[in-house]
PDB file of C-alpha atoms in Angstrom:
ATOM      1  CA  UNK A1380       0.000   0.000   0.000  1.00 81.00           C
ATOM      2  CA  UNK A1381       0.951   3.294  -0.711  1.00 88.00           C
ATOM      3  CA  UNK A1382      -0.440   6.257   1.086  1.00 93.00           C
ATOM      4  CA  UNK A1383       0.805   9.920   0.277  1.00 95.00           C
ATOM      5  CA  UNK A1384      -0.168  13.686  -0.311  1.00 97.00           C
ATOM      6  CA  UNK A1385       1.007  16.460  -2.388  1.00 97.00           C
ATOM      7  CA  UNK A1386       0.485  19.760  -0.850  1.00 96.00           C
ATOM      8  CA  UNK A1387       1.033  23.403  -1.105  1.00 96.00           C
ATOM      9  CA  UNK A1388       0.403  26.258   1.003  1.00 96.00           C
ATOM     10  CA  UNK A1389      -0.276  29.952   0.112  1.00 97.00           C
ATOM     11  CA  UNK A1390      -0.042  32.796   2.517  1.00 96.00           C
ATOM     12  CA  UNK A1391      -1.635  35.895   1.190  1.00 95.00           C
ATOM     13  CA  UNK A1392       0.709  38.593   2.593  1.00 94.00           C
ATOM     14  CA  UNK A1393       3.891  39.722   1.549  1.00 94.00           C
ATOM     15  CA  UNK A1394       5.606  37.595   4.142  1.00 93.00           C
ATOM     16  CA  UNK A1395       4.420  34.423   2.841  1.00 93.00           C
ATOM     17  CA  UNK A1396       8.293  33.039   2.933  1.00 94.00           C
ATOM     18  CA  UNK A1397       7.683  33.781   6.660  1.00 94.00           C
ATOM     19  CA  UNK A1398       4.914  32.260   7.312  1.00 95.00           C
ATOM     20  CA  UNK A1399       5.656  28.908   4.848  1.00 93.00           C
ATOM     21  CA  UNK A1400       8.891  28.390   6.357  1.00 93.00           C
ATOM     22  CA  UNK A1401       7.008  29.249  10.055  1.00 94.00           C
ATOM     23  CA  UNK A1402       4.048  26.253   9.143  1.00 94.00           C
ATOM     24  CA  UNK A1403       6.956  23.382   8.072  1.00 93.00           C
ATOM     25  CA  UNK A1404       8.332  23.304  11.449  1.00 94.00           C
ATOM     26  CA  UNK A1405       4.584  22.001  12.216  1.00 95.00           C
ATOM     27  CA  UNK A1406       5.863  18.733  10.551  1.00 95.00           C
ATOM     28  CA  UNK A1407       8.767  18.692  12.595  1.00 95.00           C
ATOM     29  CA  UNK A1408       6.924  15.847  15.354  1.00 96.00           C
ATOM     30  CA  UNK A1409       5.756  13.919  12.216  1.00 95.00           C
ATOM     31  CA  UNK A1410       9.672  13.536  10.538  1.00 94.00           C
ATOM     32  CA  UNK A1411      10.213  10.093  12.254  1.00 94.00           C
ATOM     33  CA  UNK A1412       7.161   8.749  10.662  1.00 94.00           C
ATOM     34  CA  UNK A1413       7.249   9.822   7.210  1.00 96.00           C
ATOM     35  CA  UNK A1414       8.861  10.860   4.388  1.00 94.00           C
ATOM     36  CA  UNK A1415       8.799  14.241   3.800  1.00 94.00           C
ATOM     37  CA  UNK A1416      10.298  15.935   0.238  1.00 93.00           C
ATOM     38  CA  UNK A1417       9.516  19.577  -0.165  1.00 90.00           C
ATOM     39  CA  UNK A1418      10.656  21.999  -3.165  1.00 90.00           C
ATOM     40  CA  UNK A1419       9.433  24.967  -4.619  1.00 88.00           C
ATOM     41  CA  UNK A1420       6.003  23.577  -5.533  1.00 90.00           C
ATOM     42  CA  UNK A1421       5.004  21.056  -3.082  1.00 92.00           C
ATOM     43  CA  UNK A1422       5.748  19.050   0.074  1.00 93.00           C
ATOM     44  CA  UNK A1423       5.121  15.606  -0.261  1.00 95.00           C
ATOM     45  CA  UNK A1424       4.178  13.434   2.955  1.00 96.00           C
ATOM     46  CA  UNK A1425       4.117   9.849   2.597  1.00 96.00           C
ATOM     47  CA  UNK A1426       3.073   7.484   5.667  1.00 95.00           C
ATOM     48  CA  UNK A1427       0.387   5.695   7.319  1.00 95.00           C
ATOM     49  CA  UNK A1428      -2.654   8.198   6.736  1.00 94.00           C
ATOM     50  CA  UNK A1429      -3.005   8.624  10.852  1.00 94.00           C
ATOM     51  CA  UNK A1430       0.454  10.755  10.636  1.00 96.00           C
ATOM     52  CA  UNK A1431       0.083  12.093   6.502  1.00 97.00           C
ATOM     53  CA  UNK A1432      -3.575  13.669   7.416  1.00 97.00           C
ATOM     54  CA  UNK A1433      -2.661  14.934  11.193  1.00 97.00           C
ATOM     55  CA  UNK A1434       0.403  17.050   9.805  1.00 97.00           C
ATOM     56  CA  UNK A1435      -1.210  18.617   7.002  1.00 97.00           C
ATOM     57  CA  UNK A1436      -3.710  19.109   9.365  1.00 97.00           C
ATOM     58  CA  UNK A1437      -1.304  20.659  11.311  1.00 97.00           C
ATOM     59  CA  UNK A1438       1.116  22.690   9.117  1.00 97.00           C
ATOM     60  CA  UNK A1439      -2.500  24.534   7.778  1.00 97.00           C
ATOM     61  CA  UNK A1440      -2.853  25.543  11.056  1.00 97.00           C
ATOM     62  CA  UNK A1441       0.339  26.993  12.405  1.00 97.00           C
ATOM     63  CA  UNK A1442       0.262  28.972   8.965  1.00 96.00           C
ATOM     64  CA  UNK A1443      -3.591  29.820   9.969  1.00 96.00           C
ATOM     65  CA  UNK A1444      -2.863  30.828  13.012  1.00 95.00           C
ATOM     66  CA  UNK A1445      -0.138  33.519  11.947  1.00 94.00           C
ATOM     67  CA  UNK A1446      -4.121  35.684  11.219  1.00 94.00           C
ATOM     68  CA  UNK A1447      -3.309  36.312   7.301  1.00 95.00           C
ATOM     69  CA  UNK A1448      -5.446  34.453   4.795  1.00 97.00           C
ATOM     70  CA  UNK A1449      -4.245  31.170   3.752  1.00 97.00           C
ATOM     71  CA  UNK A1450      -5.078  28.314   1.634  1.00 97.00           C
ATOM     72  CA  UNK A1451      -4.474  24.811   1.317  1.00 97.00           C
ATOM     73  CA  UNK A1452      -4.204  23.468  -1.846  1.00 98.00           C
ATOM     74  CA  UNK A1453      -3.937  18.715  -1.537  1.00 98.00           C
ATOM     75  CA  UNK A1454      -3.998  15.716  -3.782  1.00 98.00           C
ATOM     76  CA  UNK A1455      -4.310  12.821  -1.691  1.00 97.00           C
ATOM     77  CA  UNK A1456      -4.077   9.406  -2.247  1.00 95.00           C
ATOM     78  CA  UNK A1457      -3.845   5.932  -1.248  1.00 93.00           C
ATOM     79  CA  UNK A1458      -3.453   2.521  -3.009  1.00 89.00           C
ATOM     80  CA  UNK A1459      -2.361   4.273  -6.223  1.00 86.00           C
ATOM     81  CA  UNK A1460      -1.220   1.228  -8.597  1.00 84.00           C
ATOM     82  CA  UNK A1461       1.740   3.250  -9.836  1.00 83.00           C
ATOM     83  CA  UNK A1462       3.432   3.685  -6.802  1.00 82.00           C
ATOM     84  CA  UNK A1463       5.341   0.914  -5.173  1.00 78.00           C
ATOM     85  CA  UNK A1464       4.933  -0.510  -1.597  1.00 80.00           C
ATOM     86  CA  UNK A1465       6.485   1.385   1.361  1.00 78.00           C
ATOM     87  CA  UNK A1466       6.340  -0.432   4.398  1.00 82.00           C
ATOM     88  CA  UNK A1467       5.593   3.327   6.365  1.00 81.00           C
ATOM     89  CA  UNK A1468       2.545   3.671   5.031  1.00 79.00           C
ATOM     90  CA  UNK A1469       1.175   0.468   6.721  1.00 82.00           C
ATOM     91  CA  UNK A1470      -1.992   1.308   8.556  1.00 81.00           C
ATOM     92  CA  UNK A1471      -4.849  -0.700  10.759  1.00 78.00           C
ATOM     93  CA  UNK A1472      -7.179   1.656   8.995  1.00 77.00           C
ATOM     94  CA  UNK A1473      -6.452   0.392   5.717  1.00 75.00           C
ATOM     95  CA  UNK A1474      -6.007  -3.488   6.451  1.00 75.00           C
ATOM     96  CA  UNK A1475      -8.393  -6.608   6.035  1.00 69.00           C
ATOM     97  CA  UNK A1476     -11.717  -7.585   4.088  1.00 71.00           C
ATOM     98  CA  UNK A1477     -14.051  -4.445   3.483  1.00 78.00           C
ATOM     99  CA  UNK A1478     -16.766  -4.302   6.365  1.00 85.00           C
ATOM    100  CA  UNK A1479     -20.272  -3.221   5.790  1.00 90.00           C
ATOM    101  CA  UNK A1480     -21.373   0.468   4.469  1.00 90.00           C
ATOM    102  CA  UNK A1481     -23.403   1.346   7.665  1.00 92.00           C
ATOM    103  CA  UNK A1482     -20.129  -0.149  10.185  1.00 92.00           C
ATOM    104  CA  UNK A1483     -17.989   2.191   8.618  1.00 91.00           C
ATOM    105  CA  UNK A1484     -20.008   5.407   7.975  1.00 94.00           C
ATOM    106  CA  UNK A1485     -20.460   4.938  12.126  1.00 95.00           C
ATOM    107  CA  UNK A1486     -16.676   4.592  12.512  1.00 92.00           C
ATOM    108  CA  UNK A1487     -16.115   6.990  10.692  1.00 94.00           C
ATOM    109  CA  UNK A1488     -18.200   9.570  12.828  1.00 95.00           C
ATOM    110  CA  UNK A1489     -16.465   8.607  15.514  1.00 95.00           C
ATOM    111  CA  UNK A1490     -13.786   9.784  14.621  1.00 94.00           C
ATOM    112  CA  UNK A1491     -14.724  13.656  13.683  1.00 96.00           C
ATOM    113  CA  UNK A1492     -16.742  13.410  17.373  1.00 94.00           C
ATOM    114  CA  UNK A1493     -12.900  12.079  19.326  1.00 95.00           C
ATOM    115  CA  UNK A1494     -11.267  14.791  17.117  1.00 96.00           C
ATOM    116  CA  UNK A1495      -9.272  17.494  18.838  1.00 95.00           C
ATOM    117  CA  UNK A1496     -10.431  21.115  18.983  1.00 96.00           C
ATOM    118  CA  UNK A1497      -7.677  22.923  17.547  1.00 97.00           C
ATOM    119  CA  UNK A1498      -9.329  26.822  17.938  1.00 96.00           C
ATOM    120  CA  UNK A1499      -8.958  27.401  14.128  1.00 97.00           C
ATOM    121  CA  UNK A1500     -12.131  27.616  11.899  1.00 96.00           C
ATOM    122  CA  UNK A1501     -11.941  26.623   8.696  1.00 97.00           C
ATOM    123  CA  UNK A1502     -13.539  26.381   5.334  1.00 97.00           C
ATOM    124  CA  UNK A1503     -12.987  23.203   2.809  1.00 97.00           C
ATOM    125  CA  UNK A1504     -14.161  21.625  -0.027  1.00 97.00           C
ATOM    126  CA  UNK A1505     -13.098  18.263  -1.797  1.00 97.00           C
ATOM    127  CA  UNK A1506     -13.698  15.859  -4.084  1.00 97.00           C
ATOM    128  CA  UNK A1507     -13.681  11.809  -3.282  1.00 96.00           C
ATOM    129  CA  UNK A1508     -12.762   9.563  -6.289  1.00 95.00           C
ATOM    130  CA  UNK A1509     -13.027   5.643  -5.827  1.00 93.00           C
ATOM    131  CA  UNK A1510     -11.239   4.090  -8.781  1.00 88.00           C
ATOM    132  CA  UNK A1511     -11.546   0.957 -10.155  1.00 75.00           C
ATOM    133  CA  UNK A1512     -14.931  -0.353  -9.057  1.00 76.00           C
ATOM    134  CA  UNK A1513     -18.464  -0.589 -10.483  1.00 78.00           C
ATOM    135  CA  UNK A1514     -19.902   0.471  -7.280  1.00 80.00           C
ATOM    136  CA  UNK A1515     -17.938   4.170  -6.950  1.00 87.00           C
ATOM    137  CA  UNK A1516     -20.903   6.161  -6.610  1.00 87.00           C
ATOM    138  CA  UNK A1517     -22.384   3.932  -3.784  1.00 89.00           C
ATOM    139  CA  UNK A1518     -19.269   4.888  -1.488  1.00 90.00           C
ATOM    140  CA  UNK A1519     -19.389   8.605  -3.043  1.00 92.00           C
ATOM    141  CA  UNK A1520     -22.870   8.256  -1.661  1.00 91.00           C
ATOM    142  CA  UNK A1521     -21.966   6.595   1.456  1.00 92.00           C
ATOM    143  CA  UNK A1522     -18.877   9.245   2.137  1.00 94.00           C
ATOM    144  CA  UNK A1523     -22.029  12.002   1.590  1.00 94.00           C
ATOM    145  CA  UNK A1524     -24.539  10.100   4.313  1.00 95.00           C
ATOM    146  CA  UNK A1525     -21.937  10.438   6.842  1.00 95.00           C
ATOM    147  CA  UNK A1526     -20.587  13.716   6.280  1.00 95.00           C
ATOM    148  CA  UNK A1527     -24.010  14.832   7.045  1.00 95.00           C
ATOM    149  CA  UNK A1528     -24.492  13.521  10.428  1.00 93.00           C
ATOM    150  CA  UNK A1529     -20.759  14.635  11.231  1.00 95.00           C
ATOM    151  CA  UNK A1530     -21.312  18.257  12.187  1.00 94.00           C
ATOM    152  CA  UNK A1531     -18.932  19.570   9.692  1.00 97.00           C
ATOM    153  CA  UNK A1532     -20.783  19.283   5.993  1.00 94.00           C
ATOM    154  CA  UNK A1533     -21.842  22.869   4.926  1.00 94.00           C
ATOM    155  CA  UNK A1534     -22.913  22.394   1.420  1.00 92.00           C
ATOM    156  CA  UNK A1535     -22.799  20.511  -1.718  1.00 90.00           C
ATOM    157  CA  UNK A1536     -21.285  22.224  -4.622  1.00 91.00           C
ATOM    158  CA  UNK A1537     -20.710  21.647  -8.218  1.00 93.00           C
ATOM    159  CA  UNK A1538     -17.980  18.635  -8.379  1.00 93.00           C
ATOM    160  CA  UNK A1539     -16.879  18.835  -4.537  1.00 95.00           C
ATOM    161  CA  UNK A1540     -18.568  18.824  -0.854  1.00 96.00           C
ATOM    162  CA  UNK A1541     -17.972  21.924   0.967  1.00 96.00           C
ATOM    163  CA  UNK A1542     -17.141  21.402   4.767  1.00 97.00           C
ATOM    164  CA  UNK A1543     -16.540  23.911   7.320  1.00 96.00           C
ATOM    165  CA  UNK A1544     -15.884  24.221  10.975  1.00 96.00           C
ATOM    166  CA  UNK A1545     -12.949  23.245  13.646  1.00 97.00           C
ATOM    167  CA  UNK A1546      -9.710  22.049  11.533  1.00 97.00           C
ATOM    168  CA  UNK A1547      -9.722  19.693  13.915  1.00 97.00           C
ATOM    169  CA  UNK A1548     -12.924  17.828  12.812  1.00 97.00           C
ATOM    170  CA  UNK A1549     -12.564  18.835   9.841  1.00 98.00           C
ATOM    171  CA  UNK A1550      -9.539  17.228   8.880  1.00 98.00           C
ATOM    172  CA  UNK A1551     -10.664  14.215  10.687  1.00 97.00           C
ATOM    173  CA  UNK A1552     -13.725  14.067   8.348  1.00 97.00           C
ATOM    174  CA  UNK A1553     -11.263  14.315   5.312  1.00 97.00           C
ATOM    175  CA  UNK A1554      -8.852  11.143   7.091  1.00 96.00           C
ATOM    176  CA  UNK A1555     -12.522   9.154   7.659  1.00 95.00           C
ATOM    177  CA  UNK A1556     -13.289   9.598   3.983  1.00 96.00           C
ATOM    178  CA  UNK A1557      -9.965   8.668   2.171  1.00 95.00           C
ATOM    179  CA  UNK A1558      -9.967   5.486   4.697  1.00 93.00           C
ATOM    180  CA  UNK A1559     -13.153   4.625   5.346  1.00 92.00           C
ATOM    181  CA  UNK A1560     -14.765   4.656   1.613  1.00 91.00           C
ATOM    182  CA  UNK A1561     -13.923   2.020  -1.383  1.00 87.00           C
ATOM    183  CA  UNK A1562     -11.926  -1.003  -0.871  1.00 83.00           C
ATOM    184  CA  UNK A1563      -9.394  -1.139   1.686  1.00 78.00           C
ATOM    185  CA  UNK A1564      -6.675  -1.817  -0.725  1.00 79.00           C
ATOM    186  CA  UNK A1565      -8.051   0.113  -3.586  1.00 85.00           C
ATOM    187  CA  UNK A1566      -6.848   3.033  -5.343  1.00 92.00           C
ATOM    188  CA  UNK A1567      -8.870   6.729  -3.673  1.00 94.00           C
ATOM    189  CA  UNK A1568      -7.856  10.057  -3.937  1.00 96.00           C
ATOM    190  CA  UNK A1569      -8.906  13.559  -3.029  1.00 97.00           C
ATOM    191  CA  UNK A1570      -8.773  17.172  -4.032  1.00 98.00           C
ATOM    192  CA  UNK A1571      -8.922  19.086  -1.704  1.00 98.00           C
ATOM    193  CA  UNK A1572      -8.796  23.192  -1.280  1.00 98.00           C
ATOM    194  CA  UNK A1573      -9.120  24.478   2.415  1.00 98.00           C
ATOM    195  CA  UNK A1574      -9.043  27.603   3.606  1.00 97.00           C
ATOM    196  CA  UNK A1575      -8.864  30.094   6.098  1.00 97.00           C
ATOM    197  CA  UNK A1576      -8.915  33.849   7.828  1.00 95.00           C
ATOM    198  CA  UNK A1577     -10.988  34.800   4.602  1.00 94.00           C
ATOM    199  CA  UNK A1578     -12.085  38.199   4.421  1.00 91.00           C
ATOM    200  CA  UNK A1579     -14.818  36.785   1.867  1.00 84.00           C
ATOM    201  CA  UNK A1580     -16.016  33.575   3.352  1.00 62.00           C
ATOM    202  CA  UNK A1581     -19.229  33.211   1.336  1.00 59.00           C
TER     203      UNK A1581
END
C-alpha cells in the first residue's frame, strides 16, 4: 500500500516566505514517521494516513494561526497502482476484508466526534474519487450520508462537498473519507482546497 499527499500552502501577505517556512516546522513531530520531500512547488508526505492527514492538518494551522489568509491546496491518495509498496505507510485503517457500508459510515463519525479542537475555523471543499470499481458512486454516496451527520458538511457544490468548521474535525472528516470509503486496498484520492482567515467567506 501506498499512502501519500502532495500539498502546497499559500499565505496571502507579503511575508508568505515567513509564514511557509514558520508552518513546516509544524511537521517537525511527524519527521520520524514519514517521508517528507519539499521543493518549490510542493511538500510531499508519505506514511500511514493517521500521521500524513494529522500534519497537514497541522502545518495549515500553524500557517492559519499567523491571522493572514491562507489556503491549502492537496492531492491525496492511497493505493495508487503506480506507486510501489512502502512499508511506512502500513496502517490498521487500511487493512483486512471491506466491512459493511453502515459499520464504517459509524466509525467513521467517531472519529470527527474524538477529534481534537484545535481553535482554528476553517472552510474546505473536496472531491472523493473511488477508482476501479463498479460500485464508486455507492461509497461517493456513502462518504455524503456520513458527512451529514458529522457536524462539519456545509454544502454541496458543483464537483466537490464543501465542509466547514474546527480544523480539527474537519480534517478528521477528510482522514474518515480517504480510509473509510472504497476497498481497503483500492486506489482513492482527493482534491482538496481548504481555507482560512478569509475576508470573503461566502
Amino acid at each position: 500500500m501506498y499512502f501519500g499527499a502532495q500539498i502546497s500552502l499559500y499565505p496571502m501577505t507579503d511575508n508568505f516566505v515567513g509564514v511557509i517556512m514558520s508552518a513546516l516546522g509544524a511537521l517537525d513531530p511527524y519527521r520520524e514517521q514519514l517521508r517528507i520531500e519539499t521543493d518549490d512547488l510542493s511538500t510531499l508526505l508519505v506514511g500511514p494516513p493517521e500521521a500524513v492527514i494529522p500534519a497537514m492538518r497541522d502545518m495549515f494551522v500553524a500557517a492559519a494561526k499567523s491571522g493572514v489568509h491562507c489556503t491549502l491546496s492537496a492531492t491525496i491518495s492511497r493505493g495508487c497502482p503506480g506507486e510501489p509498496h512502502d512499508s511506512r505507510c502500513d496502517s490498521p485503517q487500511l487493512d483486512g476484508p471491506v466491512a459493511p457500508l453502515a459499520e464504517r459510515q459509524a466509525h467513521a463519525l467517531q472519529a470527527v466526534l474524538q477529534a481534537p479542537d484545535l481553535a482554528c475555523e476553517i472552510a474546505a471543499q473536496f472531491s472523493l474519487y473511488v477508482m476501479g470499481t463498479d460500485d464508486h458512486m455507492d461509497e461517493i454516496y456513502g462518504c455524503i450520508d456520513f458527512l451529514k451527520q458529522s457536524g462539519v458538511l456545509d454544502r454541496p457544490k458543483n464537483f466537490c462537498t464543501r465542509l466547514g468548521g474546527d480544523a480539527g474535525a474537519v480534517f478528521a472528516a477528510l482522514e474518515a473519507a480517504i480510509c473509510s470509503f472504497g476497498p481497503p486496498q483500492g486506489h482513492v484520492t482527493i482534491d482538496l482546497t481548504a481555507s482560512a482567515n478569509s475576508p470573503t467567506p461566502r
